[in-house]
Amino acid sequence: MTQNIDHNHTLFERAKRVIPGGVNSPVRAFKAVGGTPRFIQRAQGAYMWDANDQRYIDYIGSWGPMILGHGHPAVLKAVQDAALEGFSFGAPTEREVELAEEILKLMPSMDMVRLVSSGTEAAMSAIRLARGATGRSKLIKFEGCYHGHADALLVKAGSGLATFGNATSAGVPPEVVQHTLVLEYNHIGQLEEAFALHGDSIACLMIEPIAGNMNFVRASVPFVKRCRELCTQYGTLLVFDEVMNGFRVALGGAQSVYARDIPGFEPDITVMGKVIGGGMPLAAFGAKRAVMEHLAPLGAVYQAGTLSGNPVATACGLATLREIQKPGFFEDLSRKTRLLVDGLTRAAHSEGVSFCGDSEGGMFGFFLFDVLPQNYPTVMKTDSARFNQLFHGLLDGGVYIAPALYEAGFVSAAHTDDDIAATVAVAHQVFKSLSK
Ligand SMILES: *Cc1c(COP(=O)(O)O)cnc(C)c1O
């Protein structure tokens, strides 16, 4: 590296000429926090290095998939072996069957899964399946939950319960979102009212059980219980979007976490992604046999993909799922994640900074508040100038968290207690400046 030249800046300028905003996914552009995005050169274990060869402790983990850290030897070996056998065949392979069997073993609420290439595709297909299986059009989603960027899901709440949502993106015709009802997260009264009004025509209710796209907000146990009861009562399919939570908050996903408090709890459809690909483009959706049999080629709901169940991606995902099943894996990951959140909280409080956090398994969130928010409007009351100061202070200190206050964070198996102590020490200095 040449001194004085900021290679991140040079690359960003070059990127902006040929890629809209210089990025291939908007949040990477640092628009919310300001400054220049770091162009990553390479990563190993818990660390990433940018174009200036600056090292960061990585708490994004590619937004969730890298639960083992970067370059895990068993995963690398599986990917290298698979690549030598061929990149893609457009014909079935044994590894797809193995991955499907592995997923079903870990999440017994499903009898069958279909593999796809992104979480967006999985959520979009799950909705088509729910509509096809029920013969209904309407769906419920919650404000602050993200389920990918399919047209019907880019919606914000309308003016009242009787009115359906408004598109949050240009290019989405009103006709496409007119069936989507957007409700407040954790609001049981509103949920009951929506079912009373529209229950018989709602195909599915889709929810991020531990929402990671509004930082970190748990659906309360009574709320999930009521979702389940109302869906059963009205013949609506309950869709758990576990793209982020699955194989991350616990081996059995968020559904296993809720089943601890709600005996026998199961969603009807599960949407998965992120960890199941281990960093490769791979996602899935699954349900009981009676629902899945509506999918082509068995049934009338069409869904397909040239690269679906890609042999290199499935090798990566399988190797990842095998590692996370090793004894003590989630115990240790959870312990380290709690260590981080507790350390940050103590450091903030010692400087008189309002701060609280929460975690489940290897996923965490924190807020510059005294109490944990329960819904999106409360999350968005965060003082963004203070968050941005915290973000840039951490980044300058070699700690990389998500460049937006509404995103969750991730700890990997590669993070050591020393990495966490170093992170807390950097944060402590930033909290000092925030307390002034
Ligand atoms: C990331 C995410 C998606 C979308 O997945 P992509 O692979 O980015 O399309 C959907 N739902 C949730 C909960 C997610 O976190």
Coordinates of C-alpha atoms and ligand atoms in Angstrom, one line a residue:
M1 CA 0.0 0.0 0.0
T2 CA 1.2 3.5 -0.8
Q3 CA 1.0 5.9 2.1
N4 CA -1.4 8.8 1.8
I5 CA -3.6 7.2 -0.9
D6 CA -7.0 6.1 0.4
H7 CA -7.6 3.1 -1.8
N8 CA -11.2 2.7 -0.5
H9 CA -11.9 6.2 -1.7
T10 CA -10.3 5.6 -5.1
L11 CA -12.2 2.3 -5.6
F12 CA -15.5 4.0 -4.5
E13 CA -15.1 6.8 -7.0
R14 CA -14.4 4.2 -9.7
A15 CA -17.3 2.0 -8.6
K16 CA -19.7 4.9 -8.7
R17 CA -19.1 5.4 -12.4
V18 CA -20.2 1.9 -13.3
I19 CA -22.4 0.7 -10.5
P20 CA -25.4 2.7 -9.2
G21 CA -24.2 4.3 -5.9
G22 CA -21.0 2.2 -6.3
V23 CA -22.6 -0.8 -4.6
N24 CA -24.6 -3.9 -5.4
S25 CA -26.8 -3.7 -2.3
P26 CA -27.8 -0.3 -0.9
V27 CA -26.8 -0.6 2.8
R28 CA -23.1 -1.1 1.8
A29 CA -22.9 2.5 0.5
F30 CA -22.7 4.0 4.1
K31 CA -25.4 6.4 3.1
A32 CA -26.9 6.4 6.6
V33 CA -23.7 6.9 8.5
G34 CA -21.7 8.9 5.9
G35 CA -18.1 8.4 4.9
T36 CA -16.5 6.0 2.4
P37 CA -17.4 2.3 2.4
R38 CA -14.5 0.0 3.0
F39 CA -13.7 -2.2 0.0
I40 CA -12.8 -5.6 1.4
Q41 CA -9.8 -7.4 0.0
R42 CA -9.8 -10.6 2.1
A43 CA -11.0 -12.0 5.3
Q44 CA -9.8 -14.7 7.7
G45 CA -11.5 -16.0 10.9
A46 CA -13.0 -13.0 12.7
Y47 CA -11.1 -10.4 10.6
M48 CA -11.5 -8.6 7.3
W49 CA -8.9 -6.3 5.6
D50 CA -9.8 -3.4 3.5
A51 CA -8.1 -1.9 0.4
N52 CA -5.7 0.0 2.6
D53 CA -4.8 -3.2 4.4
Q54 CA -6.6 -1.9 7.6
R55 CA -7.8 -4.8 9.7
Y56 CA -11.3 -4.9 11.2
I57 CA -12.9 -7.3 13.7
D58 CA -16.0 -8.3 11.7
Y59 CA -19.4 -8.2 13.4
I60 CA -21.4 -8.2 10.1
G61 CA -20.3 -11.7 8.9
S62 CA -21.7 -11.0 5.4
W63 CA -25.0 -10.0 7.2
G64 CA -25.2 -13.4 8.9
P65 CA -24.0 -16.3 6.9
M66 CA -20.4 -16.4 8.2
I67 CA -21.2 -18.2 11.5
L68 CA -17.9 -20.1 11.5
G69 CA -15.9 -17.0 10.6
H70 CA -14.1 -16.5 7.3
G71 CA -12.1 -19.3 5.6
H72 CA -13.0 -22.2 7.9
P73 CA -10.8 -25.1 6.8
A74 CA -13.5 -27.7 6.6
V75 CA -15.8 -25.4 4.5
L76 CA -12.9 -24.4 2.2
K77 CA -12.0 -28.0 1.6
A78 CA -15.7 -28.9 0.8
V79 CA -16.0 -26.0 -1.6
Q80 CA -12.6 -26.8 -3.3
D81 CA -13.6 -30.4 -3.8
A82 CA -17.0 -29.5 -5.1
A83 CA -15.6 -26.9 -7.6
L84 CA -13.3 -29.6 -9.1
E85 CA -16.3 -31.8 -9.8
G86 CA -18.1 -29.0 -11.6
F87 CA -19.8 -25.7 -11.0
S88 CA -23.3 -26.3 -12.1
F89 CA -25.2 -29.1 -14.0
G90 CA -28.8 -28.0 -14.2
A91 CA -29.7 -31.6 -13.1
P92 CA -30.3 -33.1 -9.7
T93 CA -27.3 -34.0 -7.4
E94 CA -27.0 -36.1 -4.3
R95 CA -25.7 -33.1 -2.3
E96 CA -29.1 -31.4 -2.7
V97 CA -30.8 -34.4 -1.1
E98 CA -28.2 -34.4 1.7
L99 CA -28.7 -30.7 2.4
A100 CA -32.5 -31.1 2.4
E101 CA -32.2 -34.0 4.8
E102 CA -29.9 -32.1 7.0
I103 CA -32.2 -29.0 7.2
L104 CA -35.3 -31.2 7.9
K105 CA -33.4 -33.0 10.7
L106 CA -32.6 -29.6 12.3
M107 CA -36.1 -28.1 11.8
P108 CA -38.7 -30.9 12.1
S109 CA -41.6 -28.5 11.5
M110 CA -41.0 -29.2 7.8
D111 CA -41.4 -32.4 5.8
M112 CA -39.9 -31.0 2.5
V113 CA -37.8 -28.1 1.3
R114 CA -37.1 -26.4 -2.0
L115 CA -33.7 -24.9 -2.5
V116 CA -33.3 -21.5 -4.2
S117 CA -30.5 -18.9 -4.5
S118 CA -31.5 -15.9 -2.3
G119 CA -33.7 -15.1 0.7
T120 CA -35.7 -12.7 -1.5
E121 CA -36.5 -15.6 -3.8
A122 CA -37.4 -17.9 -0.9
A123 CA -39.8 -15.4 0.7
M124 CA -41.4 -14.5 -2.6
S125 CA -41.9 -18.2 -3.5
A126 CA -43.2 -18.9 0.0
I127 CA -45.9 -16.3 -0.5
R128 CA -46.9 -17.7 -3.9
L129 CA -47.0 -21.2 -2.3
A130 CA -49.2 -19.9 0.6
R131 CA -51.5 -18.2 -1.9
G132 CA -51.7 -21.2 -4.1
A133 CA -52.3 -23.6 -1.2
T134 CA -55.0 -21.5 0.4
G135 CA -56.6 -20.0 -2.8
R136 CA -56.5 -16.6 -1.0
S137 CA -54.7 -13.4 -1.9
K138 CA -54.1 -11.3 1.2
L139 CA -51.1 -11.4 3.4
I140 CA -50.0 -9.8 6.7
K141 CA -46.5 -8.5 7.3
F142 CA -45.2 -6.3 10.2
E143 CA -43.6 -2.9 10.1
G144 CA -39.8 -3.1 10.5
C145 CA -39.5 -6.8 9.3
Y146 CA -37.6 -7.3 6.0
H147 CA -38.4 -10.3 3.8
G148 CA -36.3 -9.4 0.8
H149 CA -37.3 -7.1 -2.1
A150 CA -40.2 -8.9 -3.8
D151 CA -42.8 -6.4 -5.0
A152 CA -45.6 -7.5 -2.6
L153 CA -43.3 -7.1 0.4
L154 CA -42.0 -3.5 -0.3
V155 CA -44.9 -2.0 1.6
K156 CA -45.6 0.3 4.5
A157 CA -48.7 0.6 6.5
G158 CA -51.8 2.4 5.0
S159 CA -53.9 4.9 6.8
G160 CA -56.0 2.4 8.7
L161 CA -56.6 -1.3 9.2
A162 CA -59.3 -1.4 6.5
T163 CA -56.8 0.0 4.0
F164 CA -54.0 -2.0 2.6
G165 CA -50.3 -0.9 2.3
N166 CA -48.5 1.7 0.2
A167 CA -45.4 0.7 -1.8
T168 CA -42.1 1.8 -0.3
S169 CA -40.3 1.6 -3.6
A170 CA -40.8 3.3 -6.9
G171 CA -41.7 0.8 -9.6
V172 CA -44.1 -1.2 -7.5
P173 CA -47.7 -0.7 -8.8
P174 CA -50.4 -0.1 -6.2
E175 CA -52.2 -3.1 -7.6
V176 CA -49.3 -5.3 -6.5
V177 CA -49.4 -4.2 -2.8
Q178 CA -53.1 -3.9 -2.5
H179 CA -53.3 -7.3 -0.9
T180 CA -50.6 -6.7 1.7
L181 CA -51.7 -5.6 5.2
V182 CA -48.9 -4.0 7.3
L183 CA -49.3 -4.2 11.1
E184 CA -47.3 -3.0 14.1
Y185 CA -44.9 -5.6 15.5
N186 CA -45.9 -7.0 19.0
H187 CA -49.3 -5.3 18.9
I188 CA -51.8 -8.1 19.8
G189 CA -54.9 -5.8 19.6
Q190 CA -54.2 -4.7 16.1
L191 CA -53.5 -8.3 15.0
E192 CA -56.8 -9.5 16.4
E193 CA -58.6 -6.6 14.7
A194 CA -57.0 -7.4 11.3
F195 CA -58.1 -11.1 11.5
A196 CA -61.6 -10.1 12.6
L197 CA -61.9 -7.9 9.5
H198 CA -60.0 -10.0 6.9
G199 CA -59.2 -13.4 8.5
D200 CA -61.1 -15.5 5.9
S201 CA -59.2 -14.0 3.0
I202 CA -55.6 -14.0 4.5
A203 CA -53.3 -16.5 2.8
C204 CA -50.4 -16.1 5.2
L205 CA -48.9 -14.1 8.0
M206 CA -45.2 -13.6 7.5
I207 CA -42.9 -12.6 10.4
E208 CA -39.3 -12.3 11.4
P209 CA -39.6 -13.9 14.8
I210 CA -36.5 -12.2 16.2
A211 CA -36.4 -9.2 14.0
G212 CA -32.9 -8.4 12.8
N213 CA -33.9 -5.8 10.2
M214 CA -34.9 -3.3 12.9
N215 CA -31.7 -3.9 14.9
F216 CA -32.8 -6.7 17.3
V217 CA -36.4 -6.9 18.5
R218 CA -38.0 -10.1 19.7
A219 CA -41.6 -10.9 19.0
S220 CA -43.0 -11.4 22.5
V221 CA -44.1 -15.0 23.4
P222 CA -47.7 -13.9 23.8
F223 CA -47.6 -12.2 20.4
V224 CA -46.2 -15.3 18.6
K225 CA -48.7 -17.5 20.5
R226 CA -51.6 -15.3 19.3
C227 CA -50.2 -15.3 15.7
R228 CA -50.3 -19.1 15.9
E229 CA -53.8 -19.3 17.3
L230 CA -55.3 -16.8 14.9
C231 CA -53.6 -18.5 11.9
T232 CA -55.0 -21.9 13.0
Q233 CA -58.4 -20.5 13.6
Y234 CA -58.7 -18.7 10.2
G235 CA -56.8 -21.3 8.1
T236 CA -54.0 -18.8 7.4
L237 CA -50.5 -20.1 7.0
L238 CA -48.0 -18.9 9.5
V239 CA -44.7 -18.1 7.7
F240 CA -41.6 -17.8 9.9
D241 CA -38.9 -15.9 8.0
E242 CA -35.8 -17.5 9.5
V243 CA -33.4 -16.3 6.8
M244 CA -31.5 -14.5 9.5
N245 CA -32.6 -16.4 12.6
G246 CA -32.3 -20.0 11.2
F247 CA -29.2 -21.9 12.4
R248 CA -28.0 -18.6 14.0
V249 CA -30.0 -17.9 17.1
A250 CA -30.1 -21.7 17.9
L251 CA -29.5 -24.9 15.9
G252 CA -33.2 -25.3 15.4
G253 CA -33.8 -21.6 14.6
A254 CA -36.1 -19.2 16.3
Q255 CA -38.9 -21.7 16.1
S256 CA -37.1 -23.9 18.6
V257 CA -36.6 -20.9 20.8
Y258 CA -40.3 -20.1 20.9
A259 CA -41.2 -23.8 21.3
R260 CA -39.4 -23.6 24.7
D261 CA -42.3 -21.3 25.9
I262 CA -45.1 -22.5 23.6
P263 CA -45.2 -26.3 23.8
G264 CA -45.6 -27.9 20.4
F265 CA -45.1 -24.6 18.6
E266 CA -44.5 -24.9 14.8
P267 CA -44.8 -22.4 11.9
D268 CA -46.6 -23.7 8.8
I269 CA -43.9 -22.5 6.3
T270 CA -40.2 -21.7 7.1
V271 CA -38.1 -19.4 4.9
M272 CA -34.3 -19.9 5.2
G273 CA -31.1 -18.4 3.8
K274 CA -27.8 -16.9 5.0
V275 CA -26.2 -19.6 7.3
I276 CA -27.5 -22.5 5.1
G277 CA -25.3 -21.2 2.3
G278 CA -22.3 -20.6 4.5
G279 CA -21.5 -17.5 2.4
M280 CA -22.6 -18.9 -1.0
P281 CA -25.9 -17.9 -2.7
L282 CA -28.3 -20.5 -1.3
A283 CA -31.7 -20.2 0.4
A284 CA -34.7 -22.4 0.9
F285 CA -38.3 -22.6 1.9
G286 CA -40.1 -25.6 3.4
A287 CA -43.4 -26.8 5.0
K288 CA -45.4 -29.9 5.7
R289 CA -45.9 -32.3 2.8
A290 CA -49.5 -31.3 2.1
V291 CA -48.4 -27.7 1.5
M292 CA -45.2 -28.4 -0.4
E293 CA -47.1 -30.8 -2.8
H294 CA -48.7 -27.7 -4.3
L295 CA -45.3 -26.8 -5.9
A296 CA -44.4 -27.7 -9.5
P297 CA -43.8 -30.3 -10.8
L298 CA -46.2 -32.0 -8.3
G299 CA -48.7 -29.1 -8.1
A300 CA -49.9 -26.0 -9.8
V301 CA -47.7 -23.4 -8.0
Y302 CA -44.8 -22.6 -10.4
Q303 CA -41.3 -22.1 -9.1
A304 CA -37.9 -22.8 -10.7
G305 CA -34.3 -21.7 -10.8
T306 CA -31.3 -22.3 -13.2
L307 CA -28.8 -22.3 -10.3
S308 CA -31.1 -23.7 -7.6
G309 CA -29.3 -26.2 -5.4
N310 CA -26.0 -25.3 -7.0
P311 CA -23.4 -28.0 -6.3
V312 CA -20.7 -25.7 -4.9
A313 CA -23.2 -23.7 -2.8
T314 CA -24.7 -26.9 -1.3
A315 CA -21.2 -28.2 -0.5
C316 CA -20.5 -24.9 1.4
G317 CA -23.9 -25.0 3.2
L318 CA -23.6 -28.7 4.2
A319 CA -20.1 -28.3 5.6
T320 CA -21.3 -25.2 7.5
L321 CA -24.3 -27.1 9.0
R322 CA -22.1 -30.0 10.0
E323 CA -19.7 -27.7 11.9
I324 CA -22.5 -26.0 13.9
Q325 CA -23.9 -29.3 15.1
K326 CA -20.7 -30.1 17.0
P327 CA -21.2 -30.5 20.7
G328 CA -21.1 -27.2 22.6
F329 CA -21.1 -25.0 19.4
F330 CA -24.1 -22.9 20.3
E331 CA -23.3 -22.8 24.0
D332 CA -19.9 -21.2 23.2
L333 CA -21.3 -18.9 20.5
S334 CA -24.0 -17.7 22.8
R335 CA -21.6 -17.2 25.7
K336 CA -19.3 -15.1 23.5
T337 CA -22.2 -13.0 22.1
R338 CA -23.5 -12.3 25.6
L339 CA -19.9 -11.4 26.7
L340 CA -19.8 -8.8 24.0
V341 CA -23.3 -7.3 24.8
D342 CA -22.6 -7.3 28.5
G343 CA -19.1 -5.8 28.0
L344 CA -20.5 -3.0 25.8
T345 CA -23.3 -2.3 28.2
R346 CA -21.0 -2.0 31.2
A347 CA -18.6 0.2 29.3
A348 CA -21.4 2.5 28.2
H349 CA -22.9 2.7 31.6
S350 CA -19.6 3.4 33.2
E351 CA -19.5 6.6 31.0
G352 CA -23.1 7.5 31.8
V353 CA -24.2 6.6 28.2
S354 CA -27.8 5.2 27.8
F355 CA -27.3 1.8 26.4
C356 CA -29.0 -1.6 26.3
G357 CA -28.6 -4.8 24.3
D358 CA -29.9 -8.3 23.7
S359 CA -28.7 -11.4 22.0
E360 CA -29.8 -14.9 21.1
G361 CA -27.2 -17.5 20.0
G362 CA -24.8 -15.7 17.7
M363 CA -27.1 -12.7 16.9
F364 CA -27.1 -9.5 18.9
G365 CA -28.4 -5.9 18.9
F366 CA -27.9 -2.8 21.0
F367 CA -29.6 0.6 21.4
L368 CA -28.6 4.0 22.8
F369 CA -31.7 3.7 25.0
D370 CA -32.3 2.6 28.6
V371 CA -34.9 0.0 27.7
L372 CA -35.2 -2.4 24.7
P373 CA -37.7 -1.3 22.0
Q374 CA -40.6 -3.5 21.1
N375 CA -41.4 -2.1 17.6
Y376 CA -40.1 -0.2 14.7
P377 CA -41.3 3.3 15.5
T378 CA -39.4 3.1 18.9
V379 CA -36.2 1.7 17.2
M380 CA -36.3 4.7 14.8
K381 CA -36.3 7.2 17.7
T382 CA -32.6 6.4 18.0
D383 CA -30.5 9.6 17.8
S384 CA -28.8 8.8 14.5
A385 CA -26.0 11.4 14.9
R386 CA -24.9 9.6 18.1
F387 CA -25.2 6.2 16.4
N388 CA -23.1 7.5 13.5
Q389 CA -20.5 8.8 16.0
L390 CA -20.4 5.4 17.6
F391 CA -20.2 3.6 14.2
H392 CA -17.3 5.7 13.0
G393 CA -15.5 5.6 16.3
L394 CA -15.6 1.8 16.2
L395 CA -14.6 1.6 12.6
D396 CA -11.6 3.9 13.1
G397 CA -10.7 1.6 16.0
G398 CA -10.8 -1.5 13.8
V399 CA -14.3 -2.7 14.7
Y400 CA -16.7 -3.2 11.9
I401 CA -20.4 -3.2 12.8
A402 CA -23.4 -2.7 10.4
P403 CA -23.4 0.8 8.9
A404 CA -27.1 1.5 9.9
L405 CA -28.8 1.6 13.3
Y406 CA -31.6 -0.7 12.2
E407 CA -29.3 -3.8 11.5
A408 CA -28.5 -6.6 13.9
G409 CA -24.9 -7.8 14.5
F410 CA -23.3 -11.2 14.4
V411 CA -20.6 -13.0 16.3
S412 CA -18.9 -16.0 14.8
A413 CA -17.2 -19.1 16.2
A414 CA -13.9 -17.6 15.1
H415 CA -14.2 -14.6 17.5
T416 CA -12.1 -15.1 20.6
D417 CA -12.6 -13.7 24.1
D418 CA -9.6 -11.5 23.3
D419 CA -11.3 -10.1 20.2
I420 CA -14.3 -9.3 22.3
A421 CA -12.2 -7.7 25.0
A422 CA -10.4 -5.6 22.3
T423 CA -13.8 -4.6 20.9
V424 CA -15.1 -3.5 24.3
A425 CA -11.9 -1.5 24.9
V426 CA -12.4 0.4 21.6
A427 CA -16.0 1.0 22.4
H428 CA -15.2 2.3 25.8
Q429 CA -13.1 5.1 24.3
V430 CA -16.0 6.0 22.0
F431 CA -18.5 6.0 24.8
K432 CA -16.1 8.5 26.6
S433 CA -16.5 10.9 23.7
L434 CA -20.3 10.3 23.5
S435 CA -20.7 11.1 27.2
K436 CA -19.2 14.6 26.7
Ligands
LIG1 C1 -31.5 -11.1 4.4 C2 -32.9 -11.4 4.6 C3 -33.8 -11.7 3.6 C4 -33.3 -11.5 2.1 O1 -32.3 -12.4 1.8 P1 -31.4 -12.1 0.5 O2 -30.6 -13.3 0.4 O3 -30.7 -10.8 0.8 O4 -32.3 -11.9 -0.6 C5 -35.1 -12.0 3.8 N1 -35.5 -12.1 5.1 C6 -34.7 -11.8 6.2 C7 -35.3 -12.0 7.5 C8 -33.4 -11.4 6.0 O5 -32.6 -11.1 7.0

